[in-house]
CSV table of C-alpha atoms and ligand atoms in Angstrom, one decimal:
chain,number,residue,atom,x,y,z
A,28,MET,CA,-14.6,14.4,1.9
A,29,ALA,CA,-15.8,13.4,-1.6
A,30,GLN,CA,-13.4,14.5,-4.4
A,31,LYS,CA,-13.1,14.4,-8.1
A,32,ILE,CA,-10.3,14.9,-10.4
A,33,ILE,CA,-10.6,16.5,-13.9
A,34,VAL,CA,-7.7,15.6,-16.3
A,35,ARG,CA,-7.2,17.0,-19.9
A,36,GLY,CA,-5.4,14.4,-22.0
A,37,GLY,CA,-2.7,14.7,-24.8
A,38,ARG,CA,0.4,16.4,-23.0
A,39,PRO,CA,3.5,14.3,-22.6
A,40,LEU,CA,4.9,14.5,-18.9
A,41,LYS,CA,8.2,15.9,-18.8
A,42,GLY,CA,10.6,16.9,-15.9
A,43,ARG,CA,11.4,15.4,-12.5
A,44,VAL,CA,9.3,14.3,-9.5
A,45,ARG,CA,10.3,13.1,-6.2
A,46,VAL,CA,8.5,10.3,-4.6
A,47,SER,CA,7.3,10.3,-1.0
A,48,GLY,CA,7.8,7.9,1.8
A,49,ALA,CA,6.4,4.4,1.2
A,50,LYS,CA,2.4,4.2,2.5
A,51,ASN,CA,2.6,0.5,3.4
A,52,ALA,CA,5.8,0.6,5.3
A,53,ALA,CA,4.8,3.9,7.2
A,54,LEU,CA,1.4,2.3,8.4
A,55,ALA,CA,3.2,-0.8,9.4
A,56,ILE,CA,6.0,1.1,11.2
A,57,LEU,CA,3.5,3.3,12.9
A,58,CYS,CA,1.8,0.3,14.2
A,59,GLY,CA,5.1,-1.0,15.5
A,60,ALA,CA,6.0,2.1,17.2
A,61,ILE,CA,3.4,0.9,20.0
A,62,LEU,CA,6.2,-1.6,20.9
A,63,ALA,CA,8.6,1.5,21.5
A,64,GLU,CA,9.1,2.3,25.1
A,65,GLU,CA,11.1,5.4,24.3
A,66,SER,CA,10.2,8.3,22.1
A,67,ILE,CA,11.1,7.9,18.3
A,68,VAL,CA,11.4,10.1,15.4
A,69,LEU,CA,10.2,9.0,12.1
A,70,ASP,CA,11.3,10.5,8.9
A,71,ASN,CA,9.8,10.4,5.2
A,72,ILE,CA,6.0,9.6,6.4
A,73,PRO,CA,3.6,10.8,3.7
A,74,ASN,CA,0.9,12.9,5.2
A,75,ILE,CA,-1.7,11.0,3.3
A,76,SER,CA,-5.2,10.1,4.5
A,77,ASP,CA,-4.3,6.5,5.4
A,78,VAL,CA,-1.6,7.6,7.6
A,79,GLN,CA,-3.7,10.2,9.3
A,80,HIS,CA,-6.2,7.6,10.2
A,81,ILE,CA,-3.7,5.1,11.7
A,82,ILE,CA,-2.2,7.9,13.7
A,83,GLN,CA,-5.9,8.7,15.0
A,84,ALA,CA,-6.0,5.0,16.1
A,85,ILE,CA,-2.7,4.8,17.8
A,86,THR,CA,-3.5,8.1,19.4
A,87,TYR,CA,-6.4,6.7,20.7
A,88,LEU,CA,-4.6,3.8,22.0
A,89,GLY,CA,-2.2,6.0,24.0
A,90,ALA,CA,0.6,7.1,21.7
A,91,ARG,CA,1.5,10.8,21.6
A,92,VAL,CA,2.2,11.9,17.9
A,93,VAL,CA,3.7,15.1,17.1
A,94,TRP,CA,4.3,16.4,13.4
A,95,ARG,CA,7.7,17.9,13.5
A,96,LYS,CA,7.6,19.2,9.8
A,97,ASP,CA,5.8,18.3,6.7
A,98,ASP,CA,7.0,14.4,6.5
A,99,ALA,CA,8.6,13.8,10.0
A,100,LEU,CA,6.9,13.0,13.2
A,101,SER,CA,7.7,11.8,16.8
A,102,VAL,CA,5.9,9.0,18.6
A,103,SER,CA,6.0,8.3,22.2
A,104,VAL,CA,4.1,5.4,23.9
A,105,SER,CA,4.8,5.5,27.6
A,106,ALA,CA,1.7,3.4,28.3
A,107,LEU,CA,-1.3,2.3,26.5
A,108,LYS,CA,-4.5,3.6,27.6
A,109,SER,CA,-6.8,1.2,25.8
A,110,ARG,CA,-6.4,-2.3,24.4
A,111,LYS,CA,-9.5,-1.8,22.1
A,112,ALA,CA,-9.4,0.1,18.9
A,113,PRO,CA,-13.1,1.5,18.3
A,114,TYR,CA,-14.8,0.5,15.0
A,115,GLU,CA,-15.4,4.2,14.1
A,116,LEU,CA,-11.7,4.8,14.0
A,117,VAL,CA,-10.5,1.7,12.2
A,118,LYS,CA,-13.2,0.9,9.9
A,119,LYS,CA,-11.7,3.5,7.3
A,120,LEU,CA,-8.6,1.5,7.0
A,121,ARG,CA,-7.7,-2.1,6.6
A,122,ALA,CA,-4.2,-1.8,7.6
A,123,SER,CA,-5.3,-1.1,11.2
A,124,ASN,CA,-5.3,-5.0,11.5
A,125,LEU,CA,-1.6,-4.5,12.1
A,126,LEU,CA,-2.3,-3.2,15.5
A,127,LEU,CA,-3.1,-6.8,16.7
A,128,GLY,CA,0.6,-8.0,16.9
A,129,PRO,CA,2.1,-5.0,18.6
A,130,VAL,CA,-0.7,-4.4,21.2
A,131,LEU,CA,-0.9,-7.9,22.1
A,132,ALA,CA,2.7,-8.0,22.8
A,133,ARG,CA,2.8,-4.8,24.7
A,134,CYS,CA,-0.4,-5.5,26.8
A,135,GLY,CA,-1.3,-9.2,26.7
A,136,GLU,CA,-4.7,-8.2,25.3
A,137,VAL,CA,-6.1,-6.6,22.1
A,138,ARG,CA,-9.6,-6.1,20.5
A,139,ILE,CA,-9.8,-4.7,17.0
A,140,PRO,CA,-12.7,-4.8,14.8
A,141,LEU,CA,-13.0,-7.6,12.2
A,142,PRO,CA,-12.2,-5.8,8.9
A,143,GLY,CA,-14.9,-6.6,6.3
A,144,GLY,CA,-14.2,-7.4,2.7
A,145,CYS,CA,-13.3,-4.6,0.6
A,146,ASN,CA,-13.4,-3.6,-3.1
A,147,ILE,CA,-10.8,-5.8,-4.2
A,148,GLY,CA,-11.5,-9.1,-2.6
A,149,ILE,CA,-12.4,-10.9,0.6
A,150,ARG,CA,-9.3,-10.6,2.4
A,151,PRO,CA,-9.3,-13.1,5.3
A,152,MET,CA,-7.3,-13.0,8.3
A,153,ASP,CA,-6.8,-16.6,9.0
A,154,LEU,CA,-2.9,-16.5,8.7
A,155,HIS,CA,-2.7,-13.6,11.1
A,156,PHE,CA,-4.8,-15.9,13.7
A,157,LYS,CA,-2.8,-19.0,12.8
A,158,GLY,CA,0.3,-17.2,13.6
A,159,LEU,CA,-0.7,-15.4,16.9
A,160,SER,CA,-2.2,-18.6,18.2
A,161,ALA,CA,1.1,-20.5,17.5
A,162,LEU,CA,2.6,-18.0,19.7
A,163,GLY,CA,0.1,-18.7,22.6
A,164,ALA,CA,-2.4,-16.3,22.0
A,165,GLN,CA,-6.1,-17.2,22.6
A,166,VAL,CA,-7.9,-15.6,19.3
A,167,THR,CA,-11.6,-15.4,19.2
A,168,ILE,CA,-14.1,-13.3,17.4
A,169,GLU,CA,-16.7,-11.8,19.4
A,170,ARG,CA,-19.5,-9.1,18.3
A,171,GLY,CA,-17.5,-8.1,15.4
A,172,TYR,CA,-14.1,-8.0,17.1
A,173,ILE,CA,-11.0,-9.9,17.1
A,174,TRP,CA,-10.0,-10.4,20.5
A,175,ALA,CA,-6.5,-11.8,21.1
A,176,ARG,CA,-5.1,-12.4,24.7
A,177,ALA,CA,-2.0,-14.0,26.2
A,178,PRO,CA,-0.4,-13.0,29.5
A,179,ARG,CA,3.0,-14.3,27.8
A,180,LEU,CA,3.9,-15.0,24.1
A,181,TYR,CA,6.3,-18.0,23.4
A,182,GLY,CA,8.4,-18.4,20.3
A,183,ALA,CA,7.1,-20.7,17.6
A,184,GLN,CA,7.6,-22.0,14.2
A,185,ILE,CA,5.3,-20.8,11.8
A,186,TYR,CA,4.5,-21.9,8.3
A,187,LEU,CA,2.4,-19.4,6.1
A,188,ASP,CA,0.4,-21.2,3.5
A,189,PHE,CA,0.7,-17.9,1.5
A,190,PRO,CA,3.4,-15.2,2.0
A,191,SER,CA,1.0,-12.6,3.5
A,192,VAL,CA,2.5,-9.3,3.9
A,193,GLY,CA,0.1,-8.4,7.0
A,194,ALA,CA,0.4,-11.6,8.6
A,195,THR,CA,4.2,-11.7,8.4
A,196,GLU,CA,4.3,-8.2,9.8
A,197,ASN,CA,2.0,-8.8,12.6
A,198,ILE,CA,3.5,-12.2,13.7
A,199,MET,CA,6.8,-10.4,13.4
A,200,MET,CA,5.9,-7.6,15.6
A,201,ALA,CA,4.2,-9.9,18.3
A,202,ALA,CA,7.3,-12.3,18.3
A,203,CYS,CA,9.8,-9.4,19.3
A,204,LEU,CA,8.6,-9.5,22.7
A,205,ALA,CA,7.8,-13.3,23.0
A,206,GLU,CA,10.2,-15.8,25.2
A,207,GLY,CA,12.4,-17.6,22.9
A,208,GLN,CA,12.8,-17.9,19.1
A,209,THR,CA,10.2,-17.5,16.4
A,210,LEU,CA,10.7,-18.7,12.7
A,211,ILE,CA,8.2,-17.6,10.0
A,212,GLU,CA,8.6,-19.8,7.1
A,213,ASN,CA,7.2,-18.8,3.7
A,214,ALA,CA,7.4,-15.2,4.9
A,215,ALA,CA,6.6,-12.2,2.8
A,216,LYS,CA,9.8,-10.7,1.1
A,217,GLU,CA,8.2,-7.3,0.5
A,218,PRO,CA,10.6,-4.3,0.9
A,219,GLU,CA,8.1,-2.8,3.5
A,220,VAL,CA,8.4,-6.1,5.7
A,221,VAL,CA,12.3,-5.5,5.4
A,222,ASP,CA,11.9,-1.9,6.3
A,223,LEU,CA,9.5,-2.7,9.5
A,224,ALA,CA,12.1,-5.1,10.4
A,225,ASN,CA,14.9,-2.6,10.2
A,226,PHE,CA,12.7,-0.2,12.2
A,227,LEU,CA,12.1,-2.7,14.9
A,228,ASN,CA,15.8,-3.8,15.1
A,229,GLY,CA,16.7,-0.1,15.4
A,230,ILE,CA,14.4,0.1,18.6
A,231,GLY,CA,16.0,-3.1,20.0
A,232,ALA,CA,14.5,-6.2,18.4
A,233,ARG,CA,16.4,-9.3,17.2
A,234,ILE,CA,15.1,-10.1,13.6
A,235,PHE,CA,17.2,-11.8,11.1
A,236,GLY,CA,16.6,-12.7,7.5
A,237,ALA,CA,13.7,-10.2,6.7
A,238,GLY,CA,13.6,-10.2,2.9
A,239,THR,CA,14.1,-13.9,2.7
A,240,ASP,CA,11.3,-16.5,3.1
A,241,VAL,CA,12.5,-17.5,6.6
A,242,ILE,CA,12.6,-14.8,9.2
A,243,ARG,CA,13.9,-15.6,12.7
A,244,ILE,CA,13.0,-13.5,15.6
A,245,GLU,CA,14.7,-13.9,18.9
A,246,GLY,CA,12.4,-12.4,21.7
A,247,VAL,CA,13.7,-9.6,23.9
A,248,LYS,CA,12.3,-8.3,27.3
A,249,GLU,CA,11.7,-4.7,26.0
A,250,LEU,CA,12.2,-2.4,22.8
A,251,GLY,CA,13.5,0.6,24.6
A,252,ARG,CA,16.1,2.3,22.4
A,253,ARG,CA,15.5,5.7,21.0
A,254,ILE,CA,15.8,6.2,17.3
A,255,HIS,CA,15.5,8.6,14.2
A,256,TYR,CA,14.2,6.3,11.5
A,257,SER,CA,13.7,7.0,7.9
A,258,VAL,CA,10.9,5.2,5.9
A,259,ILE,CA,11.7,3.7,2.5
A,260,PRO,CA,10.5,5.6,-0.9
A,261,ASP,CA,7.2,4.4,-2.0
A,262,ARG,CA,7.9,2.0,-4.8
A,263,ILE,CA,4.2,2.0,-6.1
A,264,GLU,CA,4.1,5.7,-6.3
A,265,ALA,CA,7.4,5.6,-8.2
A,266,GLY,CA,5.8,3.0,-10.4
A,267,THR,CA,2.7,5.0,-11.1
A,268,PHE,CA,4.8,7.9,-12.4
A,269,MET,CA,6.9,5.5,-14.4
A,270,VAL,CA,3.6,4.2,-16.2
A,271,ALA,CA,2.2,7.7,-16.5
A,272,ALA,CA,5.6,9.0,-18.1
A,273,ALA,CA,5.4,6.0,-20.6
A,274,ALA,CA,1.7,6.4,-21.4
A,275,THR,CA,1.9,9.8,-22.3
A,276,GLY,CA,5.1,9.5,-24.3
A,277,GLY,CA,6.9,11.8,-22.1
A,278,LYS,CA,10.3,11.8,-20.5
A,279,VAL,CA,10.5,11.9,-16.5
A,280,LYS,CA,13.1,11.5,-14.0
A,281,ILE,CA,11.8,9.9,-10.8
A,282,GLU,CA,14.0,10.9,-7.9
A,283,GLY,CA,14.4,9.6,-4.5
A,284,VAL,CA,13.8,5.8,-5.2
A,285,ILE,CA,15.4,2.4,-4.7
A,286,PRO,CA,15.4,1.2,-8.4
A,287,ARG,CA,15.8,-2.5,-7.0
A,288,HIS,CA,12.3,-2.5,-5.4
A,289,ILE,CA,10.9,-1.5,-8.9
A,290,GLN,CA,12.7,-3.9,-10.8
A,291,PRO,CA,9.5,-6.3,-11.8
A,292,LEU,CA,7.9,-3.3,-13.3
A,293,THR,CA,11.1,-1.9,-14.9
A,294,ALA,CA,11.6,-5.3,-16.7
A,295,LYS,CA,8.0,-5.2,-17.9
A,296,LEU,CA,8.2,-1.5,-19.0
A,297,ARG,CA,11.2,-2.6,-21.3
A,298,GLU,CA,9.4,-5.4,-22.5
A,299,ILE,CA,6.7,-3.0,-23.6
A,300,GLY,CA,9.0,-0.8,-25.4
A,301,VAL,CA,9.8,1.9,-22.8
A,302,GLU,CA,13.3,3.2,-22.1
A,303,VAL,CA,14.2,3.1,-18.4
A,304,VAL,CA,17.6,4.1,-17.2
A,305,GLU,CA,18.6,3.3,-13.4
A,306,GLY,CA,20.8,5.6,-11.5
A,307,GLU,CA,21.6,5.1,-7.7
A,308,ASP,CA,18.4,6.6,-6.5
A,309,VAL,CA,16.7,7.8,-9.7
A,310,LEU,CA,14.9,6.5,-12.7
A,311,CYS,CA,14.6,8.2,-16.2
A,312,VAL,CA,11.8,6.9,-18.0
A,313,LYS,CA,11.4,7.6,-21.8
A,314,ARG,CA,8.9,6.4,-24.4
A,315,THR,CA,10.3,6.6,-28.2
A,316,GLN,CA,8.5,4.0,-29.8
A,317,GLU,CA,5.1,2.3,-30.1
A,318,LEU,CA,4.1,0.1,-27.0
A,319,ARG,CA,4.2,-3.4,-27.3
A,320,PRO,CA,1.8,-5.7,-25.7
A,321,VAL,CA,3.0,-8.0,-22.9
A,322,ASN,CA,1.8,-10.8,-20.7
A,323,ILE,CA,1.8,-10.2,-16.8
A,324,LYS,CA,1.2,-12.2,-13.7
A,325,THR,CA,0.8,-10.6,-10.4
A,326,MET,CA,2.8,-12.4,-7.7
A,327,PRO,CA,4.2,-11.7,-4.2
A,328,TYR,CA,7.5,-9.8,-4.2
A,329,PRO,CA,9.8,-10.0,-6.3
A,330,GLY,CA,7.1,-10.9,-8.6
A,331,PHE,CA,5.1,-8.1,-10.5
A,332,PRO,CA,3.1,-6.2,-7.8
A,333,THR,CA,-0.7,-6.4,-7.8
A,334,ASP,CA,-0.5,-2.7,-6.5
A,335,MET,CA,0.7,-1.8,-10.0
A,336,GLN,CA,-1.7,-3.9,-11.9
A,337,SER,CA,-4.5,-1.4,-12.7
A,338,GLN,CA,-2.0,1.3,-13.7
A,339,VAL,CA,-0.3,-1.0,-16.1
A,340,ILE,CA,-3.7,-2.3,-17.8
A,341,ALA,CA,-4.4,1.5,-18.3
A,342,LEU,CA,-0.9,1.6,-20.3
A,343,LEU,CA,-1.7,-1.5,-22.3
A,344,THR,CA,-5.2,-0.2,-23.4
A,345,VAL,CA,-3.1,1.7,-26.0
A,346,ALA,CA,-0.3,-1.0,-26.9
A,347,SER,CA,-0.3,-2.2,-30.4
A,348,GLY,CA,-1.9,-5.6,-29.8
A,349,THR,CA,-3.3,-7.9,-27.2
A,350,SER,CA,-2.1,-8.3,-23.8
A,351,VAL,CA,-3.0,-10.7,-20.8
A,352,VAL,CA,-2.8,-9.8,-17.4
A,353,VAL,CA,-3.4,-12.4,-14.8
A,354,GLU,CA,-4.3,-11.2,-11.1
A,355,ASN,CA,-3.2,-14.0,-8.6
A,356,ILE,CA,-3.3,-11.9,-5.3
A,357,TYR,CA,-6.9,-10.6,-5.3
A,358,GLU,CA,-10.1,-12.1,-6.6
A,359,ASN,CA,-11.8,-9.1,-7.6
A,360,ARG,CA,-9.2,-6.6,-8.7
A,361,PHE,CA,-10.4,-5.9,-12.4
A,362,GLN,CA,-13.2,-3.3,-11.5
A,363,VAL,CA,-11.0,-0.9,-13.3
A,364,ALA,CA,-11.7,-2.6,-16.5
A,365,GLN,CA,-15.3,-1.5,-16.7
A,366,GLU,CA,-14.4,2.1,-16.3
A,367,LEU,CA,-11.6,1.9,-18.9
A,368,ARG,CA,-14.2,0.4,-21.2
A,369,ARG,CA,-16.2,3.7,-21.0
A,370,MET,CA,-13.0,5.5,-22.1
A,371,GLY,CA,-13.0,3.2,-25.2
A,372,ALA,CA,-10.7,0.7,-23.9
A,373,LYS,CA,-11.2,-3.1,-25.1
A,374,ILE,CA,-10.9,-5.2,-22.2
A,375,LYS,CA,-12.4,-8.8,-21.4
A,376,VAL,CA,-12.3,-10.2,-18.0
A,377,GLU,CA,-12.3,-14.1,-17.9
A,378,GLY,CA,-11.9,-15.3,-14.2
A,379,ARG,CA,-8.4,-14.2,-13.0
A,380,ALA,CA,-7.3,-12.8,-16.5
A,381,ALA,CA,-7.8,-9.3,-18.2
A,382,ILE,CA,-7.4,-9.5,-22.0
A,383,VAL,CA,-6.7,-6.3,-23.1
A,384,GLU,CA,-6.6,-5.5,-27.0
A,385,GLY,CA,-5.0,-2.2,-27.6
A,386,VAL,CA,-6.8,0.6,-29.4
A,387,PRO,CA,-5.4,3.6,-31.1
A,388,GLN,CA,-6.9,6.2,-28.7
A,389,LEU,CA,-8.6,6.6,-25.5
A,390,CYS,CA,-11.6,9.1,-25.1
A,391,GLY,CA,-12.3,11.1,-22.0
A,392,ALA,CA,-15.5,10.2,-20.1
A,393,GLN,CA,-17.0,10.5,-16.5
A,394,VAL,CA,-15.4,7.3,-14.3
A,395,ARG,CA,-15.3,6.4,-10.9
A,396,ALA,CA,-12.3,5.2,-9.0
A,397,THR,CA,-13.3,1.7,-7.2
A,398,ASP,CA,-10.0,1.5,-5.3
A,399,LEU,CA,-7.0,3.7,-4.7
A,400,ARG,CA,-4.6,2.0,-7.4
A,401,ALA,CA,-7.8,1.8,-9.8
A,402,GLY,CA,-8.2,5.7,-9.4
A,403,ALA,CA,-4.5,6.2,-10.2
A,404,ALA,CA,-5.0,3.8,-13.3
A,405,LEU,CA,-8.1,6.3,-14.4
A,406,VAL,CA,-6.0,9.4,-14.3
A,407,ILE,CA,-3.2,7.7,-16.3
A,408,ALA,CA,-5.9,6.9,-18.7
A,409,GLY,CA,-7.3,10.4,-18.7
A,410,LEU,CA,-3.7,11.8,-19.4
A,411,ILE,CA,-3.5,9.9,-22.6
A,412,ALA,CA,-7.2,10.3,-23.6
A,413,GLU,CA,-8.9,13.0,-26.1
A,414,GLU,CA,-10.6,15.7,-24.2
A,415,GLU,CA,-11.7,15.8,-20.6
A,416,THR,CA,-11.9,12.7,-18.1
A,417,GLU,CA,-13.8,13.2,-14.8
A,418,VAL,CA,-12.4,10.8,-11.9
A,419,ASN,CA,-15.2,10.6,-9.4
A,420,GLY,CA,-14.2,9.1,-6.0
A,421,ALA,CA,-10.8,10.7,-6.0
A,422,GLU,CA,-10.6,10.7,-2.5
A,423,LEU,CA,-9.5,7.1,-2.5
A,424,ILE,CA,-6.4,8.4,-4.6
A,425,TYR,CA,-5.6,10.7,-1.7
A,426,ARG,CA,-5.7,7.8,0.6
A,427,GLY,CA,-2.2,6.7,-1.0
A,428,TYR,CA,-0.6,9.5,-3.0
A,429,LYS,CA,0.9,12.5,-1.5
A,430,ASP,CA,0.3,15.7,-3.6
A,431,PHE,CA,-0.9,13.7,-6.7
A,432,GLU,CA,-2.3,16.7,-8.3
A,433,ARG,CA,0.7,18.9,-7.6
A,434,LYS,CA,3.2,16.5,-8.7
A,435,LEU,CA,1.6,15.5,-12.1
A,436,ALA,CA,0.8,19.3,-12.8
A,437,GLY,CA,4.7,19.6,-12.2
A,438,LEU,CA,5.3,17.4,-14.9
A,439,GLY,CA,2.9,19.4,-17.2
A,440,ALA,CA,-0.2,17.6,-16.8
A,441,ASP,CA,-3.6,19.5,-17.1
A,442,ILE,CA,-5.1,18.4,-13.9
A,443,ARG,CA,-7.5,19.7,-11.0
A,444,THR,CA,-9.0,18.4,-8.1
A,445,PHE,CA,-12.3,19.3,-6.8
A,446,THR,CA,-14.1,18.8,-3.4
A,447,VAL,CA,-18.0,17.6,-4.3
A,448,ALA,CA,-20.4,18.5,-1.7
A,449,GLY,CA,-23.1,15.8,-1.1
A,450,GLU,CA,-21.5,13.2,-3.3
A,451,LYS,CA,-22.4,9.4,-2.8
A,452,ASP,CA,-19.6,7.0,-2.1
A,453,VAL,CA,-19.1,3.8,-3.8
A,454,ALA,CA,-21.5,2.0,-1.3
A,455,GLY,CA,-24.3,4.7,-2.0
A,456,LYS,CA,-23.9,6.3,1.3
A,457,GLU,CA,-24.1,10.0,1.3
A,458,LYS,CA,-20.8,11.5,2.0
A,459,LYS,CA,-20.3,14.7,4.4
B,536,LIG,C1,-0.5,-5.6,1.6
B,536,LIG,C2,-0.5,-4.1,1.2
B,536,LIG,C3,-1.5,-4.0,-0.1
B,536,LIG,C4,-0.9,-5.0,-1.1
B,536,LIG,C5,-0.8,-6.5,-0.4
B,536,LIG,C6,-0.2,-7.6,-1.5
B,536,LIG,C7,-0.4,-3.0,3.2
B,536,LIG,C8,-1.0,-2.1,4.3
B,536,LIG,N1,-1.1,-3.2,2.2
B,536,LIG,O1,-1.9,-5.9,2.1
B,536,LIG,O2,-1.4,-2.6,-0.7
B,536,LIG,O3,-1.9,-5.1,-2.1
B,536,LIG,O4,0.1,-6.4,0.6
B,536,LIG,O5,1.0,-6.9,-2.1
B,536,LIG,O6,0.8,-3.1,3.5
B,536,LIG,N2,-4.7,-13.6,2.9
B,536,LIG,C9,-5.3,-14.7,3.3
B,536,LIG,N3,-5.3,-14.9,4.7
B,536,LIG,C10,-4.7,-14.2,5.5
B,536,LIG,C11,-4.0,-13.0,5.0
B,536,LIG,C12,-4.0,-12.6,3.8
B,536,LIG,O7,-6.0,-15.3,2.7
B,536,LIG,O8,-4.6,-14.3,6.7
B,536,LIG,C13,-4.8,-13.2,1.3
B,536,LIG,C14,-5.4,-12.1,1.0
B,536,LIG,O9,-6.8,-12.4,0.8
B,536,LIG,C15,-4.9,-11.8,-0.4
B,536,LIG,C16,-3.5,-12.3,-0.3
B,536,LIG,O10,-3.5,-13.1,0.9
B,536,LIG,O11,-5.7,-12.4,-1.4
B,536,LIG,C17,-2.6,-11.2,-0.1
B,536,LIG,O12,-2.7,-10.5,1.3
B,536,LIG,P1,-1.6,-9.7,2.1
B,536,LIG,O13,-0.3,-10.0,1.5
B,536,LIG,O14,-1.7,-10.2,3.4
B,536,LIG,O15,-2.1,-8.3,1.8
B,536,LIG,P2,-2.1,-7.3,2.9
B,536,LIG,O16,-1.1,-7.3,3.9
B,536,LIG,O17,-3.7,-7.2,3.4
């Protein structure tokens, strides 16, 4: 359903906000749940549209998923009914490629539609294929589907040319049921990878070293332990509120976070001149002075997260000087620049770099979210702009942020979400 957010700028955000469970950890763990032979309970699952889509996909494959309360659900997969995820179900969500590893490991075969490119880049899957092939799978592409099969998987030593989050997760899930030991070298170190490993260990896997660049997995025969597992807090949601607080000159306490996971952003915000005080599971963000320009390069964790790049660009549009933001993960993630320009921002994109020259004030405009984080960035820009900003394509924001409007309104923002009938989506297709 197409949505738009209307925000009126000029109110400093004040108060406290609690972050939800991490979208990217929840998506991976829901795919990993396919490996569990016993019923499990998952807590701190954000009920957002990406999560609903992955639940539809695993339900189609044979999982029984029951919401128990607002953010907790149970999953049981006594047997898989299908090894093929249909295009209609998974096209909405790139993360459905995380079904490859677990379905292959559990059934010896899997078919999922080859994901297309997306608004932020081409996003190939060569490293996923390299890893699964090394474990003994035959991987082919047929009629738009990835088809992986292997009567048995065998442990292997796999070096990733790039520490891909998805490839690390897929290989780790497949290797849990492989015969013998697997080593993933140059593995992704993102907290969501660690959370998935902790969940898998909870159901009986033997994974060591998650969070470092070498992950060792000793294959086991089955993953049959019942558990009750709580997903980590969403560091990107927390980061988005930190930036919104800083941008509006407010004072916000962000609760239920793991401050260490947000350290790369905290360090940059301090450089920009924002006060960030870390507690055990809270962060207090306050802006007391002019924003200074900074240079930022996005990198795999523990570097600066690409998923915070757009929001920080929105902040830097009103810094007192020129900042340079280099995007090293995706080749096409500066589309937010042209929307921010419509609000009066001065941003020049040169290849992988965005040069942001601070201006004294943004002004409200009609803009369009090109992806989830760009959408959040435009709302932040709207919070500091003069007059009214209309962010179209806001359904993309709700893919990843639970109760976005409610949480911002709770901090004093003047913000409303509307459903738009007959709107066209970014690709120009009529939306229902
Ligand atoms: C995950 C996150 C996403 C985040 C990204 C980087 C989920 C559901 N999504 O995406 O929010 O922006 O990590 O932190 O967890 N690549 C290849 N070949 C491959 C795989 C990846 O070239 O086989 C490239 C991609 O095109 C991209 C880069 O590696 O340029 C990073 O991708 P990856 O770490 O795999 O991101 P995702 O797991 O897709």
